[in-house]
Amino acid sequence: MEVSGISAPSSANAALLSKFQLGERLLVEVMNISDKGEGTIRVKGQSLNALLETSTQVGEKFWVKVGNLNEGGLLLIREPIPGKLKDSFSVPPQVQQINERGLPNNQTIVALVKNFPTTPLEVFSALFGSMQGTAFNNELLTYLKKAIPQWSSLSGDNGKDELLKSLKKLGLNYEHRIHNMLKLDQPAKEIEKQSLLDTFKGVLLKAIQSQNNEDRNDSDNPLVQMLQKITGQQLWLKTGALDSAYLILHLPLLNHEQLIPAQIAIESSRKGSKMDENHCRIAILVQTQELGEIGIDAFFNEKNFTCKVLSDDSLLPRLLEAAIPETKEKFIKLGFQLERVESGELRQNLEFRNFLHGSRRSGVDILR
């Protein structure tokens, strides 16, 4: 699948922008192109200055959707080229997803996006074991403990806020903050720079930088593996360019000093440039001490949701039955109505595991 963007930042004044709607489908004609990739397009009877993909040619006509709309300009996302639809079926799903989210299709990014969903969280566990003993590893361990949320903190009313704080402490918005930092004045820039160095990713980059050049490029280097894990996580947080948005999180949790690996996948309809939290599917897989792996597959539609709890332990149905009344009350306090809870076998539910590994459905199933 080929998806490319056209940005019309300067000639799109407020009056003109008001004629466009997010998600609107439009026909574009390329009028001219300069050697810098700038050019003129004609859309809705208007000529606009635009930044074009390098593969675009003068005279081309193709369909686009309005993918972003703000005071700074307009982003038009190119639909798949019919002549290339056949080729898209031979492209690995991860590469299609890269294109769908507008990421550069280069070897490094493809590898990180492809490997992230299936790589385990042992790189984090290593800091709690064999990696301890050096100054840097002890520093990394300290910052990792500060970044990982406590299991108990996520069950309260502020669980969402605690999770967002954890993602920031890990440094999953690291590059975004650097981009925004460049717009600040010097005193504010220095404060933000120090704050970035105080994230887990900032300390991790510092540790890798202190190693010799050979170690920095060694794929077996635990620090390099951990950086790849963090970066792959950031790439999967991209919400995409097409109608539905998708992300994967691999987030270790702490139960006292015990590390609990957790995997989260979310797919939703799009709400502007963000995910629509009122229309989404959320899948969670956690490792518990008593029941082994537990999967939760939830579908939200406005303020109502249904949930399937998956396990291979025969005790699960009875435990669910006892927990449902209290669970419903807690969700009512959060503003949600739990309509239905089912149980099922985790081992048999391959679609659930595939979803956690990045294989999306075509569209968003919110009702079941």
mmCIF file of C-alpha atoms in Angstrom:
data_model
loop_
_atom_site.group_PDB
_atom_site.id
_atom_site.type_symbol
_atom_site.label_atom_id
_atom_site.label_comp_id
_atom_site.label_asym_id
_atom_site.label_seq_id
_atom_site.Cartn_x
_atom_site.Cartn_y
_atom_site.Cartn_z
ATOM 1 C CA MET A 1 0.000 0.000 0.000
ATOM 2 C CA GLU A 2 1.434 3.368 -0.944
ATOM 3 C CA VAL A 3 0.505 6.388 1.100
ATOM 4 C CA SER A 4 2.151 9.752 0.738
ATOM 5 C CA GLY A 5 1.451 13.229 1.993
ATOM 6 C CA ILE A 6 1.067 16.643 0.412
ATOM 7 C CA SER A 7 1.530 19.642 2.659
ATOM 8 C CA ALA A 8 0.192 23.048 1.731
ATOM 9 C CA PRO A 9 1.536 25.246 4.543
ATOM 10 C CA SER A 10 1.786 28.787 3.227
ATOM 11 C CA SER A 11 -0.891 29.513 0.673
ATOM 12 C CA ALA A 12 -3.724 27.993 2.693
ATOM 13 C CA ASN A 13 -5.268 31.004 4.440
ATOM 14 C CA ALA A 14 -8.036 30.756 7.020
ATOM 15 C CA ALA A 15 -10.824 31.370 4.494
ATOM 16 C CA LEU A 16 -9.524 28.617 2.227
ATOM 17 C CA LEU A 17 -8.933 26.159 5.063
ATOM 18 C CA SER A 18 -12.561 26.528 6.125
ATOM 19 C CA LYS A 19 -13.570 24.841 2.849
ATOM 20 C CA PHE A 20 -11.840 21.573 3.834
ATOM 21 C CA GLN A 21 -13.055 18.917 6.258
ATOM 22 C CA LEU A 22 -11.027 16.212 8.042
ATOM 23 C CA GLY A 23 -11.405 12.891 6.237
ATOM 24 C CA GLU A 24 -12.790 14.545 3.100
ATOM 25 C CA ARG A 25 -11.894 12.745 -0.151
ATOM 26 C CA LEU A 26 -10.568 14.988 -2.931
ATOM 27 C CA LEU A 27 -9.068 14.782 -6.413
ATOM 28 C CA VAL A 28 -5.672 16.464 -6.803
ATOM 29 C CA GLU A 29 -3.886 17.493 -9.987
ATOM 30 C CA VAL A 30 -0.156 18.314 -9.952
ATOM 31 C CA MET A 31 0.434 21.484 -12.000
ATOM 32 C CA ASN A 32 4.212 21.963 -11.665
ATOM 33 C CA ILE A 33 7.197 20.846 -9.565
ATOM 34 C CA SER A 34 10.560 22.466 -8.773
ATOM 35 C CA ASP A 35 13.811 20.588 -8.169
ATOM 36 C CA LYS A 36 13.336 21.080 -4.406
ATOM 37 C CA GLY A 37 10.131 19.050 -4.305
ATOM 38 C CA GLU A 38 7.974 22.164 -4.100
ATOM 39 C CA GLY A 39 5.212 22.740 -6.595
ATOM 40 C CA THR A 40 1.661 23.745 -7.302
ATOM 41 C CA ILE A 41 -1.400 21.520 -7.045
ATOM 42 C CA ARG A 42 -4.983 22.160 -8.039
ATOM 43 C CA VAL A 43 -7.702 20.955 -5.674
ATOM 44 C CA LYS A 44 -11.305 22.113 -5.245
ATOM 45 C CA GLY A 45 -10.769 24.601 -8.049
ATOM 46 C CA GLN A 46 -7.961 26.312 -6.105
ATOM 47 C CA SER A 47 -4.226 26.422 -6.818
ATOM 48 C CA LEU A 48 -2.040 25.791 -3.757
ATOM 49 C CA ASN A 49 1.691 25.866 -3.179
ATOM 50 C CA ALA A 50 2.671 22.436 -1.864
ATOM 51 C CA LEU A 51 5.520 20.242 -0.650
ATOM 52 C CA LEU A 52 5.372 17.044 -2.714
ATOM 53 C CA GLU A 53 6.752 13.507 -2.483
ATOM 54 C CA THR A 54 9.810 13.019 -4.695
ATOM 55 C CA SER A 55 8.013 10.375 -6.787
ATOM 56 C CA THR A 56 5.244 12.805 -7.791
ATOM 57 C CA GLN A 57 5.139 13.863 -11.470
ATOM 58 C CA VAL A 58 3.660 16.858 -13.263
ATOM 59 C CA GLY A 59 0.215 16.124 -14.659
ATOM 60 C CA GLU A 60 -0.569 13.366 -12.161
ATOM 61 C CA LYS A 61 -4.108 13.136 -10.855
ATOM 62 C CA PHE A 62 -4.915 11.104 -7.755
ATOM 63 C CA TRP A 63 -7.317 10.891 -4.822
ATOM 64 C CA VAL A 64 -6.383 12.100 -1.339
ATOM 65 C CA LYS A 65 -7.980 12.413 2.075
ATOM 66 C CA VAL A 66 -7.639 15.412 4.367
ATOM 67 C CA GLY A 67 -5.475 13.992 7.145
ATOM 68 C CA ASN A 68 -4.655 17.093 9.174
ATOM 69 C CA LEU A 69 -6.069 20.594 9.290
ATOM 70 C CA ASN A 70 -4.898 23.467 11.464
ATOM 71 C CA GLU A 71 -3.855 27.101 11.349
ATOM 72 C CA GLY A 72 -0.422 26.097 10.052
ATOM 73 C CA GLY A 73 -1.715 24.448 6.901
ATOM 74 C CA LEU A 74 -3.218 21.382 5.341
ATOM 75 C CA LEU A 75 -2.051 17.773 4.971
ATOM 76 C CA LEU A 76 -3.501 15.674 2.150
ATOM 77 C CA ILE A 77 -2.843 11.933 2.340
ATOM 78 C CA ARG A 78 -2.608 10.080 -0.934
ATOM 79 C CA GLU A 79 -4.744 6.979 -1.373
ATOM 80 C CA PRO A 80 -3.240 3.719 -2.696
ATOM 81 C CA ILE A 81 -2.354 3.830 -6.376
ATOM 82 C CA PRO A 82 -4.628 1.354 -8.186
ATOM 83 C CA GLY A 83 -1.816 0.060 -10.379
ATOM 84 C CA LYS A 84 0.159 -0.845 -7.276
ATOM 85 C CA LEU A 85 -2.616 -2.455 -5.244
ATOM 86 C CA LYS A 86 -1.597 -5.886 -6.537
ATOM 87 C CA ASP A 87 1.951 -5.384 -5.315
ATOM 88 C CA SER A 88 0.756 -4.415 -1.831
ATOM 89 C CA PHE A 89 -0.423 -7.956 -1.102
ATOM 90 C CA SER A 90 3.157 -9.223 -1.361
ATOM 91 C CA VAL A 91 4.436 -6.582 1.062
ATOM 92 C CA PRO A 92 4.893 -7.763 4.675
ATOM 93 C CA PRO A 93 2.113 -6.454 6.959
ATOM 94 C CA GLN A 94 4.594 -4.487 9.046
ATOM 95 C CA VAL A 95 5.776 -2.571 5.949
ATOM 96 C CA GLN A 96 2.172 -1.786 5.034
ATOM 97 C CA GLN A 97 1.634 -0.485 8.556
ATOM 98 C CA ILE A 98 4.732 1.699 8.252
ATOM 99 C CA ASN A 99 3.302 3.227 5.094
ATOM 100 C CA GLU A 100 -0.116 3.626 6.681
ATOM 101 C CA ARG A 101 1.386 5.618 9.536
ATOM 102 C CA GLY A 102 3.493 7.751 7.218
ATOM 103 C CA LEU A 103 6.862 6.510 8.508
ATOM 104 C CA PRO A 104 9.924 6.424 6.204
ATOM 105 C CA ASN A 105 10.258 3.005 4.586
ATOM 106 C CA ASN A 106 13.920 2.339 5.349
ATOM 107 C CA GLN A 107 15.601 -0.840 6.545
ATOM 108 C CA THR A 108 16.244 0.258 10.128
ATOM 109 C CA ILE A 109 12.694 1.431 10.778
ATOM 110 C CA VAL A 110 11.195 -1.655 9.101
ATOM 111 C CA ALA A 111 13.334 -3.899 11.349
ATOM 112 C CA LEU A 112 12.377 -2.035 14.532
ATOM 113 C CA VAL A 113 8.656 -2.014 13.723
ATOM 114 C CA LYS A 114 8.730 -5.668 12.641
ATOM 115 C CA ASN A 115 10.670 -7.000 15.632
ATOM 116 C CA PHE A 116 9.182 -4.940 18.440
ATOM 117 C CA PRO A 117 5.814 -6.762 18.866
ATOM 118 C CA THR A 118 7.448 -10.178 19.300
ATOM 119 C CA THR A 119 10.589 -9.288 21.284
ATOM 120 C CA PRO A 120 10.207 -10.071 25.006
ATOM 121 C CA LEU A 121 10.635 -7.658 27.901
ATOM 122 C CA GLU A 122 13.690 -9.503 29.225
ATOM 123 C CA VAL A 123 15.880 -6.517 28.317
ATOM 124 C CA PHE A 124 14.212 -4.677 31.201
ATOM 125 C CA SER A 125 14.434 -7.686 33.505
ATOM 126 C CA ALA A 126 18.188 -7.805 32.900
ATOM 127 C CA LEU A 127 18.614 -4.585 34.850
ATOM 128 C CA PHE A 128 17.122 -6.341 37.861
ATOM 129 C CA GLY A 129 19.644 -9.152 37.631
ATOM 130 C CA SER A 130 22.853 -9.764 35.724
ATOM 131 C CA MET A 131 23.469 -6.175 34.606
ATOM 132 C CA GLN A 132 23.845 -4.791 38.113
ATOM 133 C CA GLY A 133 27.288 -3.970 39.378
ATOM 134 C CA THR A 134 28.588 -1.014 37.361
ATOM 135 C CA ALA A 135 27.904 2.641 38.010
ATOM 136 C CA PHE A 136 25.969 3.100 34.780
ATOM 137 C CA ASN A 137 23.864 -0.008 35.241
ATOM 138 C CA ASN A 138 22.996 1.005 38.777
ATOM 139 C CA GLU A 139 22.014 4.455 37.487
ATOM 140 C CA LEU A 140 19.879 2.890 34.758
ATOM 141 C CA LEU A 141 18.224 0.630 37.303
ATOM 142 C CA THR A 142 17.375 3.644 39.471
ATOM 143 C CA TYR A 143 15.824 5.526 36.554
ATOM 144 C CA LEU A 144 13.948 2.451 35.339
ATOM 145 C CA LYS A 145 12.384 1.962 38.775
ATOM 146 C CA LYS A 146 11.368 5.632 38.770
ATOM 147 C CA ALA A 147 9.760 5.239 35.338
ATOM 148 C CA ILE A 148 7.893 1.949 35.807
ATOM 149 C CA PRO A 149 4.473 2.340 37.433
ATOM 150 C CA GLN A 150 3.517 0.324 40.483
ATOM 151 C CA TRP A 151 0.770 -2.220 39.769
ATOM 152 C CA SER A 152 -1.322 -0.876 42.664
ATOM 153 C CA SER A 153 -1.160 2.718 41.354
ATOM 154 C CA LEU A 154 -2.978 1.807 38.138
ATOM 155 C CA SER A 155 -6.134 0.540 39.840
ATOM 156 C CA GLY A 156 -7.049 3.883 41.412
ATOM 157 C CA ASP A 157 -8.905 6.861 39.992
ATOM 158 C CA ASN A 158 -5.618 8.346 38.749
ATOM 159 C CA GLY A 159 -4.449 5.177 36.985
ATOM 160 C CA LYS A 160 -4.513 6.815 33.543
ATOM 161 C CA ASP A 161 -2.435 9.767 34.751
ATOM 162 C CA GLU A 162 0.086 7.417 36.375
ATOM 163 C CA LEU A 163 0.448 5.498 33.120
ATOM 164 C CA LEU A 164 1.020 8.685 31.091
ATOM 165 C CA LYS A 165 3.602 9.882 33.618
ATOM 166 C CA SER A 166 5.416 6.569 33.259
ATOM 167 C CA LEU A 167 5.572 6.846 29.464
ATOM 168 C CA LYS A 168 7.075 10.317 29.768
ATOM 169 C CA LYS A 169 9.611 9.172 32.368
ATOM 170 C CA LEU A 170 10.666 6.354 30.032
ATOM 171 C CA GLY A 171 11.273 8.998 27.360
ATOM 172 C CA LEU A 172 8.726 7.852 24.781
ATOM 173 C CA ASN A 173 8.128 11.482 23.769
ATOM 174 C CA TYR A 174 11.883 12.242 23.791
ATOM 175 C CA GLU A 175 12.307 13.423 20.184
ATOM 176 C CA HIS A 176 9.002 15.294 20.239
ATOM 177 C CA ARG A 177 10.206 17.261 23.248
ATOM 178 C CA ILE A 178 13.511 18.015 21.501
ATOM 179 C CA HIS A 179 11.575 19.390 18.533
ATOM 180 C CA ASN A 180 9.482 21.613 20.798
ATOM 181 C CA MET A 181 12.559 22.635 22.802
ATOM 182 C CA LEU A 182 14.056 24.330 19.733
ATOM 183 C CA LYS A 183 11.219 26.882 19.840
ATOM 184 C CA LEU A 184 11.946 27.933 23.445
ATOM 185 C CA ASP A 185 14.059 30.830 24.672
ATOM 186 C CA GLN A 186 17.494 30.004 26.089
ATOM 187 C CA PRO A 187 16.641 29.741 29.823
ATOM 188 C CA ALA A 188 13.601 27.542 29.139
ATOM 189 C CA LYS A 189 15.620 25.499 26.647
ATOM 190 C CA GLU A 190 18.258 24.678 29.269
ATOM 191 C CA ILE A 191 15.595 23.629 31.781
ATOM 192 C CA GLU A 192 13.958 21.341 29.220
ATOM 193 C CA LYS A 193 17.333 19.894 28.186
ATOM 194 C CA GLN A 194 18.073 18.915 31.775
ATOM 195 C CA SER A 195 14.589 17.430 32.111
ATOM 196 C CA LEU A 196 15.224 15.278 29.012
ATOM 197 C CA LEU A 197 18.485 14.012 30.476
ATOM 198 C CA ASP A 198 16.485 12.958 33.524
ATOM 199 C CA THR A 199 14.368 10.458 31.530
ATOM 200 C CA PHE A 200 15.241 6.766 31.234
ATOM 201 C CA LYS A 201 16.005 7.174 27.525
ATOM 202 C CA GLY A 202 18.252 10.157 28.270
ATOM 203 C CA VAL A 203 20.298 8.144 30.780
ATOM 204 C CA LEU A 204 20.370 5.169 28.404
ATOM 205 C CA LEU A 205 21.739 7.296 25.542
ATOM 206 C CA LYS A 206 24.356 8.704 27.912
ATOM 207 C CA ALA A 207 25.435 5.172 28.891
ATOM 208 C CA ILE A 208 25.740 4.077 25.247
ATOM 209 C CA GLN A 209 27.631 7.247 24.342
ATOM 210 C CA SER A 210 30.221 6.460 27.023
ATOM 211 C CA GLN A 211 31.039 3.108 25.392
ATOM 212 C CA ASN A 212 33.576 2.697 22.624
ATOM 213 C CA ASN A 213 32.411 2.814 18.997
ATOM 214 C CA GLU A 214 32.487 -0.978 18.576
ATOM 215 C CA ASP A 215 30.160 -1.559 21.537
ATOM 216 C CA ARG A 216 27.723 1.115 20.322
ATOM 217 C CA ASN A 217 27.066 -0.829 17.125
ATOM 218 C CA ASP A 218 27.007 -4.297 18.697
ATOM 219 C CA SER A 219 23.503 -5.770 18.353
ATOM 220 C CA ASP A 220 24.266 -8.111 21.285
ATOM 221 C CA ASN A 221 25.026 -5.159 23.555
ATOM 222 C CA PRO A 222 22.265 -5.133 26.241
ATOM 223 C CA LEU A 223 22.173 -1.324 26.228
ATOM 224 C CA VAL A 224 21.764 -1.230 22.440
ATOM 225 C CA GLN A 225 19.000 -3.833 22.659
ATOM 226 C CA MET A 226 17.233 -1.763 25.276
ATOM 227 C CA LEU A 227 17.499 1.376 23.128
ATOM 228 C CA GLN A 228 16.028 -0.561 20.192
ATOM 229 C CA LYS A 229 13.183 -1.679 22.453
ATOM 230 C CA ILE A 230 12.440 1.900 23.500
ATOM 231 C CA THR A 231 12.704 3.213 19.924
ATOM 232 C CA GLY A 232 10.513 0.429 18.550
ATOM 233 C CA GLN A 233 7.957 1.341 21.192
ATOM 234 C CA GLN A 234 8.031 4.957 20.030
ATOM 235 C CA LEU A 235 7.446 3.937 16.405
ATOM 236 C CA TRP A 236 4.429 1.827 17.383
ATOM 237 C CA LEU A 237 2.994 4.812 19.250
ATOM 238 C CA LYS A 238 2.519 6.546 15.898
ATOM 239 C CA THR A 239 -1.202 6.873 15.414
ATOM 240 C CA GLY A 240 -1.092 6.730 11.640
ATOM 241 C CA ALA A 241 -2.340 8.412 8.543
ATOM 242 C CA LEU A 242 -5.446 6.484 7.509
ATOM 243 C CA ASP A 243 -8.925 6.167 9.011
ATOM 244 C CA SER A 244 -8.057 3.933 11.984
ATOM 245 C CA ALA A 245 -5.304 4.461 14.540
ATOM 246 C CA TYR A 246 -3.247 1.724 16.193
ATOM 247 C CA LEU A 247 -0.521 1.437 18.832
ATOM 248 C CA ILE A 248 1.366 -1.189 20.823
ATOM 249 C CA LEU A 249 2.884 -0.780 24.282
ATOM 250 C CA HIS A 250 5.298 -3.126 26.062
ATOM 251 C CA LEU A 251 5.324 -1.816 29.590
ATOM 252 C CA PRO A 252 6.902 -3.540 32.605
ATOM 253 C CA LEU A 253 5.022 -2.996 35.860
ATOM 254 C CA LEU A 254 6.294 -3.287 39.422
ATOM 255 C CA ASN A 255 4.499 -5.253 42.093
ATOM 256 C CA HIS A 256 6.699 -4.226 45.020
ATOM 257 C CA GLU A 257 10.101 -5.372 43.655
ATOM 258 C CA GLN A 258 8.663 -7.988 41.280
ATOM 259 C CA LEU A 259 8.748 -7.103 37.585
ATOM 260 C CA ILE A 260 5.493 -7.900 35.737
ATOM 261 C CA PRO A 261 5.602 -7.789 31.917
ATOM 262 C CA ALA A 262 2.523 -6.262 30.273
ATOM 263 C CA GLN A 263 1.579 -5.919 26.606
ATOM 264 C CA ILE A 264 -1.076 -3.489 25.392
ATOM 265 C CA ALA A 265 -2.546 -2.955 21.922
ATOM 266 C CA ILE A 266 -5.125 -0.294 21.060
ATOM 267 C CA GLU A 267 -7.020 0.304 17.833
ATOM 268 C CA SER A 268 -9.512 3.104 17.423
ATOM 269 C CA SER A 269 -11.278 5.340 15.000
ATOM 270 C CA ARG A 270 -9.500 8.637 14.463
ATOM 271 C CA LYS A 271 -10.448 11.864 16.192
ATOM 272 C CA GLY A 272 -8.555 14.503 14.260
ATOM 273 C CA SER A 273 -4.887 13.692 14.734
ATOM 274 C CA LYS A 274 -5.589 11.716 17.941
ATOM 275 C CA MET A 275 -7.122 8.393 18.867
ATOM 276 C CA ASP A 276 -10.821 8.276 19.702
ATOM 277 C CA GLU A 277 -10.903 6.782 23.186
ATOM 278 C CA ASN A 278 -14.701 6.456 23.074
ATOM 279 C CA HIS A 279 -14.618 4.071 20.087
ATOM 280 C CA CYS A 280 -11.771 1.619 20.446
ATOM 281 C CA ARG A 281 -10.536 -1.887 21.119
ATOM 282 C CA ILE A 282 -8.008 -2.426 23.927
ATOM 283 C CA ALA A 283 -6.158 -5.718 24.380
ATOM 284 C CA ILE A 284 -3.977 -6.351 27.451
ATOM 285 C CA LEU A 285 -1.798 -9.354 28.318
ATOM 286 C CA VAL A 286 -0.144 -9.607 31.754
ATOM 287 C CA GLN A 287 1.777 -12.325 33.560
ATOM 288 C CA THR A 288 0.381 -13.088 37.027
ATOM 289 C CA GLN A 289 1.906 -15.217 39.778
ATOM 290 C CA GLU A 290 -1.222 -17.228 40.585
ATOM 291 C CA LEU A 291 -3.037 -17.646 37.238
ATOM 292 C CA GLY A 292 -0.222 -17.332 34.709
ATOM 293 C CA GLU A 293 -0.974 -15.217 31.626
ATOM 294 C CA ILE A 294 -4.247 -13.264 31.671
ATOM 295 C CA GLY A 295 -5.635 -11.566 28.574
ATOM 296 C CA ILE A 296 -8.279 -8.834 28.503
ATOM 297 C CA ASP A 297 -10.030 -7.966 25.238
ATOM 298 C CA ALA A 298 -12.271 -4.901 25.662
ATOM 299 C CA PHE A 299 -14.407 -3.011 23.144
ATOM 300 C CA PHE A 300 -15.535 0.541 23.977
ATOM 301 C CA ASN A 301 -18.489 2.264 22.314
ATOM 302 C CA GLU A 302 -19.138 5.701 23.806
ATOM 303 C CA LYS A 303 -19.674 5.047 27.537
ATOM 304 C CA ASN A 304 -20.475 1.339 27.178
ATOM 305 C CA PHE A 305 -18.061 -1.541 26.793
ATOM 306 C CA THR A 306 -17.879 -5.311 26.663
ATOM 307 C CA CYS A 307 -14.981 -7.388 27.896
ATOM 308 C CA LYS A 308 -13.626 -10.909 27.436
ATOM 309 C CA VAL A 309 -11.125 -12.231 29.993
ATOM 310 C CA LEU A 310 -8.847 -14.959 28.644
ATOM 311 C CA SER A 311 -6.900 -17.543 30.649
ATOM 312 C CA ASP A 312 -5.955 -21.207 30.553
ATOM 313 C CA ASP A 313 -6.687 -21.615 34.278
ATOM 314 C CA SER A 314 -9.979 -23.382 35.081
ATOM 315 C CA LEU A 315 -10.488 -21.159 38.149
ATOM 316 C CA LEU A 316 -11.036 -18.035 36.039
ATOM 317 C CA PRO A 317 -14.854 -18.280 35.480
ATOM 318 C CA ARG A 318 -15.550 -18.571 39.218
ATOM 319 C CA LEU A 319 -13.174 -15.728 40.063
ATOM 320 C CA LEU A 320 -14.823 -13.553 37.418
ATOM 321 C CA GLU A 321 -18.277 -14.221 38.767
ATOM 322 C CA ALA A 322 -17.213 -13.063 42.209
ATOM 323 C CA ALA A 323 -15.403 -9.968 40.936
ATOM 324 C CA ILE A 324 -17.961 -8.631 38.425
ATOM 325 C CA PRO A 325 -20.219 -6.643 40.862
ATOM 326 C CA GLU A 326 -17.286 -4.699 42.354
ATOM 327 C CA THR A 327 -15.752 -4.223 38.890
ATOM 328 C CA LYS A 328 -18.992 -2.753 37.534
ATOM 329 C CA GLU A 329 -19.157 -0.275 40.408
ATOM 330 C CA LYS A 330 -15.583 0.880 39.820
ATOM 331 C CA PHE A 331 -16.226 1.459 36.127
ATOM 332 C CA ILE A 332 -19.431 3.371 36.879
ATOM 333 C CA LYS A 333 -17.341 5.751 38.997
ATOM 334 C CA LEU A 334 -15.084 6.214 35.964
ATOM 335 C CA GLY A 335 -18.102 6.979 33.796
ATOM 336 C CA PHE A 336 -18.399 3.646 31.944
ATOM 337 C CA GLN A 337 -21.120 1.005 31.852
ATOM 338 C CA LEU A 338 -19.841 -2.581 31.753
ATOM 339 C CA GLU A 339 -22.436 -4.356 29.615
ATOM 340 C CA ARG A 340 -21.034 -7.865 29.297
ATOM 341 C CA VAL A 341 -18.118 -9.921 30.628
ATOM 342 C CA GLU A 342 -17.173 -13.262 29.102
ATOM 343 C CA SER A 343 -14.382 -15.742 29.758
ATOM 344 C CA GLY A 344 -12.425 -17.792 27.270
ATOM 345 C CA GLU A 345 -9.296 -19.840 26.666
ATOM 346 C CA LEU A 346 -6.216 -17.796 25.985
ATOM 347 C CA ARG A 347 -4.364 -20.581 24.191
ATOM 348 C CA GLN A 348 -7.132 -20.970 21.602
ATOM 349 C CA ASN A 349 -7.590 -17.262 20.892
ATOM 350 C CA LEU A 350 -5.005 -16.715 18.153
ATOM 351 C CA GLU A 351 -6.743 -13.584 16.864
ATOM 352 C CA PHE A 352 -6.164 -11.911 20.239
ATOM 353 C CA ARG A 353 -2.450 -12.742 20.200
ATOM 354 C CA ASN A 354 -2.122 -11.648 16.578
ATOM 355 C CA PHE A 355 -3.741 -8.343 17.479
ATOM 356 C CA LEU A 356 -1.165 -7.848 20.259
ATOM 357 C CA HIS A 357 1.590 -8.562 17.711
ATOM 358 C CA GLY A 358 0.439 -5.890 15.304
ATOM 359 C CA SER A 359 -1.968 -7.677 12.952
ATOM 360 C CA ARG A 360 -4.893 -5.306 12.735
ATOM 361 C CA ARG A 361 -8.427 -5.905 11.660
ATOM 362 C CA SER A 362 -9.613 -3.924 8.652
ATOM 363 C CA GLY A 363 -11.704 -1.385 10.489
ATOM 364 C CA VAL A 364 -12.645 -1.040 14.135
ATOM 365 C CA ASP A 365 -15.009 -3.574 15.662
ATOM 366 C CA ILE A 366 -16.587 -1.788 18.621
ATOM 367 C CA LEU A 367 -19.865 -3.647 19.044
ATOM 368 C CA ARG A 368 -19.280 -7.402 18.521
#
